[in-house]
mmCIF file of C-alpha atoms in Angstrom:
data_model
loop_
_atom_site.group_PDB
_atom_site.id
_atom_site.type_symbol
_atom_site.label_atom_id
_atom_site.label_comp_id
_atom_site.label_asym_id
_atom_site.label_seq_id
_atom_site.Cartn_x
_atom_site.Cartn_y
_atom_site.Cartn_z
ATOM 1 C CA MET M 564 10.205 -18.281 -29.835
ATOM 2 C CA GLY M 565 8.115 -17.588 -26.791
ATOM 3 C CA CYS M 566 4.814 -16.211 -25.585
ATOM 4 C CA ILE M 567 5.336 -13.044 -23.524
ATOM 5 C CA GLN M 568 2.635 -12.522 -20.933
ATOM 6 C CA SER M 569 2.267 -10.144 -18.043
ATOM 7 C CA VAL M 570 1.745 -11.643 -14.627
ATOM 8 C CA THR M 571 -0.902 -10.926 -12.061
ATOM 9 C CA TRP M 572 0.361 -12.408 -8.827
ATOM 10 C CA CYS M 573 -1.693 -13.805 -5.986
ATOM 11 C CA PRO M 574 0.187 -14.821 -2.825
ATOM 12 C CA LYS M 575 -0.431 -18.300 -1.405
ATOM 13 C CA THR M 576 -1.854 -19.667 -4.643
ATOM 14 C CA THR M 577 -0.172 -21.845 -7.207
ATOM 15 C CA LEU M 578 -1.869 -20.443 -10.294
ATOM 16 C CA LYS M 579 0.720 -18.584 -12.323
ATOM 17 C CA ILE M 580 0.997 -17.724 -15.978
ATOM 18 C CA MET M 581 3.686 -19.833 -17.590
ATOM 19 C CA THR M 582 6.541 -18.873 -19.855
ATOM 20 C CA ILE M 583 7.174 -21.347 -22.651
ATOM 21 C CA PHE M 584 10.299 -21.501 -24.701
ATOM 22 C CA LEU M 585 12.105 -23.967 -26.945
ATOM 23 C CA VAL M 586 15.251 -25.859 -26.122
ATOM 24 C CA THR M 587 17.088 -28.585 -27.960
ATOM 25 C CA ASN M 588 16.607 -32.026 -26.435
ATOM 26 C CA LEU M 589 18.583 -35.145 -27.055
ATOM 27 C CA LEU M 590 16.133 -38.031 -27.473
ATOM 28 C CA LYS M 591 17.289 -41.606 -27.828
ATOM 29 C CA ALA M 592 14.960 -43.803 -29.841
ATOM 30 C CA ASP M 593 17.048 -46.882 -29.138
ATOM 31 C CA LYS M 594 20.643 -47.841 -28.606
ATOM 32 C CA GLU M 595 21.501 -47.462 -32.273
ATOM 33 C CA ASN M 596 19.611 -44.310 -33.228
ATOM 34 C CA VAL M 597 19.941 -40.792 -31.846
ATOM 35 C CA VAL M 598 17.294 -38.223 -32.763
ATOM 36 C CA PHE M 599 17.663 -34.502 -32.106
ATOM 37 C CA GLY M 600 14.298 -33.007 -31.342
ATOM 38 C CA VAL M 601 12.701 -29.952 -29.857
ATOM 39 C CA GLY M 602 11.052 -29.972 -26.455
ATOM 40 C CA LEU M 603 9.132 -27.516 -24.306
ATOM 41 C CA VAL M 604 10.425 -26.286 -20.984
ATOM 42 C CA ARG M 605 7.971 -24.395 -18.834
ATOM 43 C CA PHE M 606 8.515 -22.308 -15.752
ATOM 44 C CA ALA M 607 6.379 -19.947 -13.776
ATOM 45 C CA ASN M 608 6.532 -16.170 -14.180
ATOM 46 C CA ALA M 609 6.730 -16.113 -10.400
ATOM 47 C CA PRO M 610 8.134 -13.393 -8.146
ATOM 48 C CA CYS M 611 11.865 -13.599 -7.533
ATOM 49 C CA THR M 612 14.478 -11.674 -5.602
ATOM 50 C CA SER M 613 17.113 -10.051 -7.764
ATOM 51 C CA SER M 614 20.817 -9.913 -7.021
ATOM 52 C CA SER M 615 20.217 -6.293 -5.945
ATOM 53 C CA ASN M 616 17.502 -7.459 -3.478
ATOM 54 C CA LEU M 617 14.676 -5.950 -5.528
ATOM 55 C CA ILE M 618 11.510 -7.906 -6.282
ATOM 56 C CA GLY M 619 11.318 -9.065 -9.877
ATOM 57 C CA THR M 620 9.526 -11.605 -12.055
ATOM 58 C CA CYS M 621 11.091 -14.709 -13.582
ATOM 59 C CA TYR M 622 11.388 -14.467 -17.389
ATOM 60 C CA ARG M 623 13.628 -15.629 -20.185
ATOM 61 C CA ARG M 624 16.503 -13.217 -20.691
ATOM 62 C CA ARG M 625 15.333 -12.230 -24.168
ATOM 63 C CA GLN M 626 11.790 -11.688 -22.915
ATOM 64 C CA CYS M 627 13.105 -9.464 -20.140
ATOM 65 C CA ASN M 628 15.027 -7.344 -22.644
ATOM 66 C CA ASP M 629 12.038 -7.145 -25.011
ATOM 67 C CA ILE M 630 9.766 -5.695 -22.307
ATOM 68 C CA ASN M 631 12.350 -3.204 -21.019
ATOM 69 C CA GLY M 632 13.151 -5.028 -17.831
ATOM 70 C CA GLY M 633 16.529 -5.355 -16.207
ATOM 71 C CA ALA M 634 17.988 -8.837 -15.724
ATOM 72 C CA SER M 635 19.435 -9.200 -12.234
ATOM 73 C CA GLY M 636 20.229 -12.700 -11.045
ATOM 74 C CA ILE M 637 18.816 -16.052 -12.104
ATOM 75 C CA CYS M 638 15.670 -18.029 -11.295
ATOM 76 C CA ALA M 639 13.883 -21.251 -12.309
ATOM 77 C CA ASN M 640 16.994 -23.306 -11.543
ATOM 78 C CA GLY M 641 19.112 -21.126 -13.790
ATOM 79 C CA ILE M 642 16.819 -21.283 -16.820
ATOM 80 C CA GLY M 643 15.357 -17.804 -16.311
ATOM 81 C CA VAL M 644 16.507 -14.401 -15.128
ATOM 82 C CA CYS M 645 15.013 -12.268 -12.388
ATOM 83 C CA CYS M 646 13.572 -9.408 -14.432
ATOM 84 C CA VAL M 647 13.207 -6.118 -12.537
ATOM 85 C CA PHE M 648 10.987 -3.313 -13.811
ATOM 86 C CA VAL M 649 11.922 0.239 -12.838
ATOM 87 C CA ARG M 650 10.128 3.240 -14.310
ATOM 88 C CA THR M 651 10.416 6.943 -13.621
ATOM 89 C CA CYS M 652 8.572 10.102 -14.691
ATOM 90 C CA GLY M 653 6.796 9.598 -18.013
ATOM 91 C CA GLY M 654 7.035 5.824 -17.709
ATOM 92 C CA SER M 655 4.318 3.191 -17.794
ATOM 93 C CA SER M 656 4.109 -0.512 -17.025
ATOM 94 C CA PRO M 657 1.604 -3.389 -17.102
ATOM 95 C CA TYR M 658 4.052 -5.669 -15.308
ATOM 96 C CA ASN M 659 3.803 -6.972 -11.796
ATOM 97 C CA SER M 660 6.234 -5.693 -9.154
ATOM 98 C CA THR M 661 7.114 -2.488 -11.005
ATOM 99 C CA TYR M 662 9.072 0.201 -9.159
ATOM 100 C CA PHE M 663 8.153 3.818 -9.912
ATOM 101 C CA THR M 664 10.758 6.313 -8.692
ATOM 102 C CA ASN M 665 11.682 9.960 -8.967
ATOM 103 C CA ALA M 666 14.303 10.827 -11.565
ATOM 104 C CA ASP M 667 17.852 10.084 -10.385
ATOM 105 C CA TYR M 668 16.586 8.097 -7.383
ATOM 106 C CA PRO M 669 17.902 7.767 -4.693
ATOM 107 C CA SER M 670 18.975 11.399 -5.123
ATOM 108 C CA ALA M 671 16.318 13.832 -3.925
ATOM 109 C CA VAL M 672 14.284 16.275 -6.019
ATOM 110 C CA THR M 673 14.639 19.942 -5.051
ATOM 111 C CA THR M 674 13.222 21.569 -8.178
ATOM 112 C CA SER M 675 9.744 22.194 -9.512
ATOM 113 C CA THR M 676 8.452 19.179 -11.397
ATOM 114 C CA SER M 677 5.369 17.328 -12.580
ATOM 115 C CA CYS M 678 5.975 13.593 -12.640
ATOM 116 C CA VAL M 679 3.396 11.327 -14.298
ATOM 117 C CA MET M 680 3.607 7.556 -13.838
ATOM 118 C CA ILE M 681 1.104 5.195 -15.464
ATOM 119 C CA ILE M 682 -0.019 1.775 -14.201
ATOM 120 C CA GLN M 683 -1.522 -0.366 -16.958
ATOM 121 C CA ARG M 684 -3.767 -3.337 -16.267
ATOM 122 C CA ALA M 685 -1.799 -6.575 -16.640
ATOM 123 C CA THR M 686 -4.614 -8.933 -17.667
ATOM 124 C CA SER M 687 -8.408 -9.096 -17.789
ATOM 125 C CA ASN M 688 -8.203 -10.941 -14.458
ATOM 126 C CA THR M 689 -6.441 -8.030 -12.747
ATOM 127 C CA CYS M 690 -8.755 -6.044 -10.477
ATOM 128 C CA GLN M 691 -6.557 -3.872 -8.267
ATOM 129 C CA VAL M 692 -3.057 -2.805 -7.374
ATOM 130 C CA ARG M 693 -1.273 -2.400 -4.096
ATOM 131 C CA ILE M 694 1.107 0.559 -4.011
ATOM 132 C CA ASP M 695 3.776 0.340 -1.316
ATOM 133 C CA PHE M 696 5.457 3.622 -0.447
ATOM 134 C CA LEU M 697 8.960 2.242 0.132
ATOM 135 C CA SER M 698 10.266 5.811 0.277
ATOM 136 C CA PHE M 699 7.932 8.781 0.035
ATOM 137 C CA ILE M 700 8.715 12.266 1.299
ATOM 138 C CA LEU M 701 7.147 15.452 -0.057
ATOM 139 C CA ALA M 702 6.761 18.925 1.443
ATOM 140 C CA GLN M 703 4.397 19.223 4.389
ATOM 141 C CA PRO M 704 0.866 20.607 3.979
ATOM 142 C CA ASN M 705 0.115 24.184 4.960
ATOM 143 C CA ALA M 706 -1.370 25.264 8.286
ATOM 144 C CA THR M 707 -4.853 24.200 7.176
ATOM 145 C CA GLY M 708 -3.698 20.699 6.208
ATOM 146 C CA ILE M 709 -3.893 21.311 2.445
ATOM 147 C CA CYS M 710 -1.194 19.895 0.151
ATOM 148 C CA ASN M 711 -0.563 23.201 -1.613
ATOM 149 C CA THR M 712 3.214 22.858 -2.101
ATOM 150 C CA ASP M 713 3.628 19.244 -3.182
ATOM 151 C CA ALA M 714 1.018 16.577 -3.838
ATOM 152 C CA LEU M 715 0.426 13.026 -5.025
ATOM 153 C CA ILE M 716 -2.826 12.764 -6.968
ATOM 154 C CA ILE M 717 -4.033 9.370 -8.224
ATOM 155 C CA THR M 718 -6.684 9.257 -10.952
ATOM 156 C CA GLY M 719 -8.204 6.722 -13.322
ATOM 157 C CA GLY M 720 -9.072 4.121 -10.714
ATOM 158 C CA ALA M 721 -12.490 3.232 -9.372
ATOM 159 C CA GLY M 722 -13.555 5.729 -6.707
ATOM 160 C CA SER M 723 -11.880 8.852 -5.385
ATOM 161 C CA LEU M 724 -8.628 8.825 -3.457
ATOM 162 C CA PRO M 725 -7.218 11.336 -0.970
ATOM 163 C CA ILE M 726 -4.547 13.812 -2.029
ATOM 164 C CA ILE M 727 -1.333 12.921 -0.209
ATOM 165 C CA CYS M 728 1.764 14.888 0.792
ATOM 166 C CA GLY M 729 4.279 15.003 3.612
ATOM 167 C CA ASP M 730 6.070 11.995 5.072
ATOM 168 C CA ASN M 731 4.469 8.666 4.117
ATOM 169 C CA THR M 732 7.375 6.250 3.928
ATOM 170 C CA GLY M 733 6.181 2.774 4.907
ATOM 171 C CA GLN M 734 2.522 3.395 4.087
ATOM 172 C CA HIS M 735 0.565 1.521 1.425
ATOM 173 C CA ILE M 736 -2.701 1.947 -0.469
ATOM 174 C CA TYR M 737 -4.928 -0.199 -2.675
ATOM 175 C CA VAL M 738 -6.481 1.111 -5.888
ATOM 176 C CA ASP M 739 -9.135 -0.728 -7.909
ATOM 177 C CA PHE M 740 -8.976 -0.632 -11.682
ATOM 178 C CA ASN M 741 -11.913 1.046 -13.426
ATOM 179 C CA GLY M 742 -12.332 -1.376 -16.311
ATOM 180 C CA ASN M 743 -9.303 -1.192 -18.579
ATOM 181 C CA ASN M 744 -8.515 2.424 -17.686
ATOM 182 C CA ASN M 745 -4.966 3.205 -16.653
ATOM 183 C CA ILE M 746 -4.248 4.280 -13.096
ATOM 184 C CA ILE M 747 -2.294 7.536 -13.248
ATOM 185 C CA MET M 748 -0.045 8.761 -10.445
ATOM 186 C CA THR M 749 0.912 12.433 -10.694
ATOM 187 C CA ILE M 750 3.362 14.068 -8.305
ATOM 188 C CA THR M 751 3.772 17.829 -8.447
ATOM 189 C CA THR M 752 6.495 19.659 -6.543
ATOM 190 C CA THR M 753 7.698 23.232 -6.282
ATOM 191 C CA ALA M 754 11.259 24.435 -5.917
ATOM 192 C CA GLY M 755 12.532 24.579 -2.369
ATOM 193 C CA ASP M 756 14.859 23.196 0.246
ATOM 194 C CA VAL M 757 12.784 20.079 0.942
ATOM 195 C CA GLY M 758 14.387 16.929 -0.455
ATOM 196 C CA ARG M 759 11.537 15.108 -2.172
ATOM 197 C CA ILE M 760 11.965 11.413 -2.819
ATOM 198 C CA TRP M 761 9.703 8.574 -3.894
ATOM 199 C CA ASN M 762 10.046 4.888 -4.613
ATOM 200 C CA PHE M 763 6.775 3.007 -5.089
ATOM 201 C CA LEU M 764 6.383 -0.750 -5.542
ATOM 202 C CA VAL M 765 3.248 -1.629 -7.535
ATOM 203 C CA THR M 766 1.815 -5.135 -7.173
ATOM 204 C CA GLN M 767 -1.030 -6.190 -9.478
ATOM 205 C CA ILE M 768 -3.654 -8.387 -7.788
ATOM 206 C CA ALA M 769 -5.928 -10.936 -9.452
ATOM 207 C CA CYS M 770 -9.708 -10.605 -9.206
ATOM 208 C CA ASP M 771 -9.994 -14.062 -7.630
ATOM 209 C CA CYS M 772 -7.123 -13.609 -5.195
ATOM 210 C CA PRO M 773 -8.163 -14.318 -1.583
ATOM 211 C CA THR M 774 -5.898 -11.515 -0.357
ATOM 212 C CA ARG M 775 -7.529 -8.918 -2.607
ATOM 213 C CA ALA M 776 -8.593 -5.880 -0.560
ATOM 214 C CA PRO M 777 -12.380 -5.514 -0.220
ATOM 215 C CA SER M 778 -14.049 -2.605 -1.968
ATOM 216 C CA GLY M 779 -13.774 0.610 0.040
ATOM 217 C CA CYS M 780 -10.513 -0.322 1.777
ATOM 218 C CA LEU M 781 -7.753 2.150 1.026
ATOM 219 C CA GLN M 782 -5.474 0.058 3.225
ATOM 220 C CA PHE M 783 -5.645 -3.660 3.980
ATOM 221 C CA TYR M 784 -3.809 -5.720 6.597
ATOM 222 C CA ASN M 785 -3.662 -9.505 6.492
ATOM 223 C CA THR M 786 -2.013 -10.167 9.860
ATOM 224 C CA THR M 787 -3.137 -10.932 13.405
ATOM 225 C CA THR M 788 -1.293 -7.920 14.801
ATOM 226 C CA GLY M 789 -0.098 -4.661 13.332
ATOM 227 C CA THR M 790 -0.022 -0.889 13.511
ATOM 228 C CA ILE M 791 -2.064 1.547 11.434
ATOM 229 C CA THR M 792 -1.017 5.174 11.218
ATOM 230 C CA SER M 793 -2.781 8.093 9.598
ATOM 231 C CA LEU M 794 -1.327 9.469 6.392
ATOM 232 C CA ASN M 795 1.533 11.901 7.037
ATOM 233 C CA TYR M 796 2.061 10.517 10.514
ATOM 234 C CA GLY M 797 5.772 10.974 10.037
ATOM 235 C CA VAL M 798 8.803 10.525 12.212
ATOM 236 C CA GLY M 799 9.438 14.235 12.706
ATOM 237 C CA SER M 800 7.866 16.385 15.392
ATOM 238 C CA ASN M 801 5.088 18.810 14.617
ATOM 239 C CA ILE M 802 6.710 22.205 15.149
ATOM 240 C CA ILE M 803 3.488 23.546 16.684
ATOM 241 C CA ASP M 804 3.340 20.651 19.117
ATOM 242 C CA ASN M 805 6.995 19.966 19.788
ATOM 243 C CA THR M 806 6.479 19.998 23.552
ATOM 244 C CA THR M 807 4.607 16.672 23.527
ATOM 245 C CA GLY M 808 7.506 14.628 22.182
ATOM 246 C CA LEU M 809 5.118 12.501 20.115
ATOM 247 C CA PRO M 810 6.060 11.508 16.568
ATOM 248 C CA GLY M 811 4.030 12.873 13.696
ATOM 249 C CA THR M 812 3.792 15.831 11.411
ATOM 250 C CA ARG M 813 0.411 17.250 10.439
ATOM 251 C CA GLN M 814 -3.010 15.792 9.772
ATOM 252 C CA LEU M 815 -4.212 16.040 6.150
ATOM 253 C CA VAL M 816 -7.569 17.483 5.134
ATOM 254 C CA ASN M 817 -10.462 15.690 3.434
ATOM 255 C CA GLN M 818 -9.559 12.180 4.462
ATOM 256 C CA ASN M 819 -12.400 9.678 4.181
ATOM 257 C CA TYR M 820 -11.275 6.082 3.889
ATOM 258 C CA GLY M 821 -11.257 2.667 5.487
ATOM 259 C CA ALA M 822 -8.222 0.838 6.851
ATOM 260 C CA CYS M 823 -9.321 -2.799 6.869
ATOM 261 C CA VAL M 824 -8.019 -5.856 8.706
ATOM 262 C CA ASN M 825 -8.707 -9.303 7.278
ATOM 263 C CA MET M 826 -10.351 -11.477 9.949
ATOM 264 C CA LEU M 827 -8.237 -14.629 9.924
ATOM 265 C CA PRO M 828 -9.531 -18.138 10.743
ATOM 266 C CA GLY M 829 -9.899 -18.742 14.459
ATOM 267 C CA PHE M 830 -10.306 -15.064 15.355
ATOM 268 C CA CYS M 831 -13.598 -13.361 16.177
ATOM 269 C CA SER M 832 -12.808 -9.905 17.581
ATOM 270 C CA ILE M 833 -10.174 -7.207 17.389
ATOM 271 C CA GLN M 834 -8.624 -4.914 20.002
ATOM 272 C CA TRP M 835 -7.422 -1.393 19.240
ATOM 273 C CA SER M 836 -4.862 0.416 21.415
ATOM 274 C CA SER M 837 -3.000 3.701 21.050
ATOM 275 C CA ASN M 838 0.643 4.470 20.395
ATOM 276 C CA GLY M 839 -0.196 8.126 19.808
ATOM 277 C CA PHE M 840 -3.496 9.881 19.177
ATOM 278 C CA MET M 841 -4.077 13.548 18.424
ATOM 279 C CA VAL M 842 -6.998 13.829 16.020
ATOM 280 C CA SER M 843 -8.907 16.910 17.159
ATOM 281 C CA GLY M 844 -8.706 19.505 19.893
ATOM 282 C CA ILE M 845 -5.698 21.342 21.247
ATOM 283 C CA PRO M 846 -3.120 19.483 23.367
ATOM 284 C CA ASN M 847 -2.859 20.293 27.079
ATOM 285 C CA LEU M 848 -6.312 21.939 27.185
ATOM 286 C CA GLY M 849 -8.132 18.971 28.671
ATOM 287 C CA PHE M 850 -9.877 17.553 25.622
ATOM 288 C CA ASP M 851 -8.430 14.100 26.306
ATOM 289 C CA ALA M 852 -10.342 11.118 24.846
ATOM 290 C CA LEU M 853 -13.610 12.215 23.255
ATOM 291 C CA THR M 854 -16.431 10.237 21.665
ATOM 292 C CA ASN M 855 -19.754 10.544 19.871
ATOM 293 C CA GLY M 856 -21.256 14.075 19.700
ATOM 294 C CA ASP M 857 -17.952 15.710 20.568
ATOM 295 C CA CYS M 858 -16.458 14.298 17.357
ATOM 296 C CA THR M 859 -17.956 16.202 14.429
ATOM 297 C CA THR M 860 -15.048 17.246 12.216
ATOM 298 C CA ASP M 861 -12.074 14.895 12.598
ATOM 299 C CA PHE M 862 -12.408 11.400 14.053
ATOM 300 C CA VAL M 863 -11.950 7.672 13.586
ATOM 301 C CA VAL M 864 -14.821 5.198 13.589
ATOM 302 C CA ILE M 865 -14.828 1.745 15.203
ATOM 303 C CA ALA M 866 -18.164 -0.051 15.110
ATOM 304 C CA ASN M 867 -19.790 -1.305 18.342
ATOM 305 C CA PRO M 868 -16.748 -1.020 20.624
ATOM 306 C CA SER M 869 -16.398 -1.969 24.283
ATOM 307 C CA TYR M 870 -13.802 -0.885 26.811
ATOM 308 C CA VAL M 871 -11.465 -3.411 28.399
ATOM 309 C CA GLY M 872 -13.668 -5.309 30.838
ATOM 310 C CA GLY M 873 -16.669 -5.344 28.527
ATOM 311 C CA THR M 874 -18.386 -2.016 29.245
ATOM 312 C CA PRO M 875 -19.944 -0.698 26.007
ATOM 313 C CA VAL M 876 -18.600 2.627 24.772
ATOM 314 C CA ASN M 877 -22.021 3.552 23.334
ATOM 315 C CA SER M 878 -20.307 5.461 20.555
ATOM 316 C CA ASP M 879 -18.455 4.530 17.407
ATOM 317 C CA ARG M 880 -16.612 7.867 16.997
ATOM 318 C CA PHE M 881 -13.292 8.673 18.654
ATOM 319 C CA CYS M 882 -11.399 11.974 18.650
ATOM 320 C CA GLY M 883 -9.513 14.272 21.014
ATOM 321 C CA THR M 884 -5.924 13.998 22.162
ATOM 322 C CA SER M 885 -5.911 10.463 23.541
ATOM 323 C CA PHE M 886 -7.538 7.095 22.893
ATOM 324 C CA ASN M 887 -8.667 4.418 25.327
ATOM 325 C CA THR M 888 -8.206 0.757 24.397
ATOM 326 C CA VAL M 889 -11.361 -0.830 22.953
ATOM 327 C CA THR M 890 -12.453 -4.162 21.489
ATOM 328 C CA THR M 891 -15.110 -4.954 18.891
ATOM 329 C CA ALA M 892 -16.563 -8.103 17.357
ATOM 330 C CA SER M 893 -18.315 -6.214 14.549
ATOM 331 C CA LYS M 894 -17.374 -7.481 11.128
ATOM 332 C CA PRO M 895 -15.680 -6.688 8.863
ATOM 333 C CA PHE M 896 -12.812 -5.240 10.886
ATOM 334 C CA VAL M 897 -12.530 -1.652 9.635
ATOM 335 C CA LEU M 898 -11.052 1.546 11.047
ATOM 336 C CA TYR M 899 -12.650 4.501 9.271
ATOM 337 C CA VAL M 900 -10.694 7.756 9.083
ATOM 338 C CA ILE M 901 -12.494 11.093 8.654
ATOM 339 C CA THR M 902 -11.110 14.638 8.528
ATOM 340 C CA ASN M 903 -12.823 17.775 7.278
ATOM 341 C CA GLY M 904 -11.594 20.395 4.830
ATOM 342 C CA ASP M 905 -9.913 22.773 7.285
ATOM 343 C CA GLU M 906 -7.333 21.801 9.898
ATOM 344 C CA GLN M 907 -6.383 25.353 10.882
ATOM 345 C CA ASN M 908 -7.973 25.052 14.313
ATOM 346 C CA ASP M 909 -6.283 21.668 14.699
ATOM 347 C CA VAL M 910 -2.870 22.674 13.411
ATOM 348 C CA ALA M 911 -1.131 20.840 16.253
ATOM 349 C CA ASN M 912 -2.807 17.542 15.458
ATOM 350 C CA THR M 913 -0.446 14.857 14.258
ATOM 351 C CA GLY M 914 -3.033 12.170 13.541
ATOM 352 C CA PHE M 915 -2.880 8.717 15.073
ATOM 353 C CA SER M 916 -0.959 5.495 15.473
ATOM 354 C CA LEU M 917 -3.190 2.609 16.564
ATOM 355 C CA SER M 918 -2.142 -0.987 17.097
ATOM 356 C CA PHE M 919 -4.549 -3.852 16.485
ATOM 357 C CA THR M 920 -4.601 -7.395 17.834
ATOM 358 C CA GLN M 921 -7.027 -10.003 16.557
ATOM 359 C CA GLN M 922 -8.454 -12.062 19.405
ATOM 360 C CA ALA M 923 -9.209 -15.765 19.242
ATOM 361 C CA CYS M 924 -12.749 -17.077 19.213
ATOM 362 C CA SER M 925 -14.004 -18.717 22.378
ATOM 363 C CA ASN M 926 -15.343 -22.302 22.281
ATOM 364 C CA ASN M 927 -13.752 -22.720 18.855
ATOM 365 C CA LEU M 928 -16.594 -20.810 17.218
ATOM 366 C CA PHE M 929 -15.003 -19.124 14.249
ATOM 367 C CA GLY M 930 -17.255 -16.062 13.814
#
């Protein structure tokens, strides 16, 4: 017998739902009498690494089979198995660390398809999911930045989400549950030579988890340093802009989201610097780094920034074909990303890759 429960996992906390099952114990009442009894052995439904190096959850073997998981390796000192959940088109899962893949993954999709994958809420204390795009390649948008050939559309969550296509391997997004409604991921593709492939890892996050992404953050980073790239900032060159040698593909339309950085203890400001920036304007025509009133269609927003040396920028909007390093102490730390509904005049724009570095507070004042 056992109680089968889904797990909502929160990193760096010790609160985990427990699996309980019965084992036979040998209990000695005294030297003369031996009594066979039944005892309870408990272990955490904690994340584990399977023998195939996938992330799973520790369950009893029978539990894992009952909930359509795949046992791969052992956990809990050999008492449990590392249960891996893999679903494909038409599949659904309320379980933490579920992989959603295209059919026949890792083989690519070259035919027309509509793939629906459903994320179910694990418990009443589950508030959001993080979706990691471990592998995610669809056809590129058209010349206006619209995903008219292939698209990922996510519905059912709280708030609207951008439509995504192109090359987004390595990206991640957060989606809040809307009550008990399912979060539905739909990928549509058309026939063609492009090899489409997707492998998403879905992590369910507890409402009281300190690493839960704040409302309004499509992306969330919990590190002192890192790099944030715009969606579809791929590794290939933009064929319109292949003379620049910069990585990237094509900027997507109708982006309006926040990429948030968690301010960690001991840090009071954040510095942003460019690895590549081409958000509006035409390369090689002198647009360079633009701010404020010059940025009306496509731009990023950083609140109350100053240049290196402390001179105020006097603008929170940045666009053009380059980006000057800035620092801000405005909180929370958020990079807002805005694009309009037509990228035809900006067809060469690849988007951006910005690195951030949190900077320590002075005089030990943790702002």
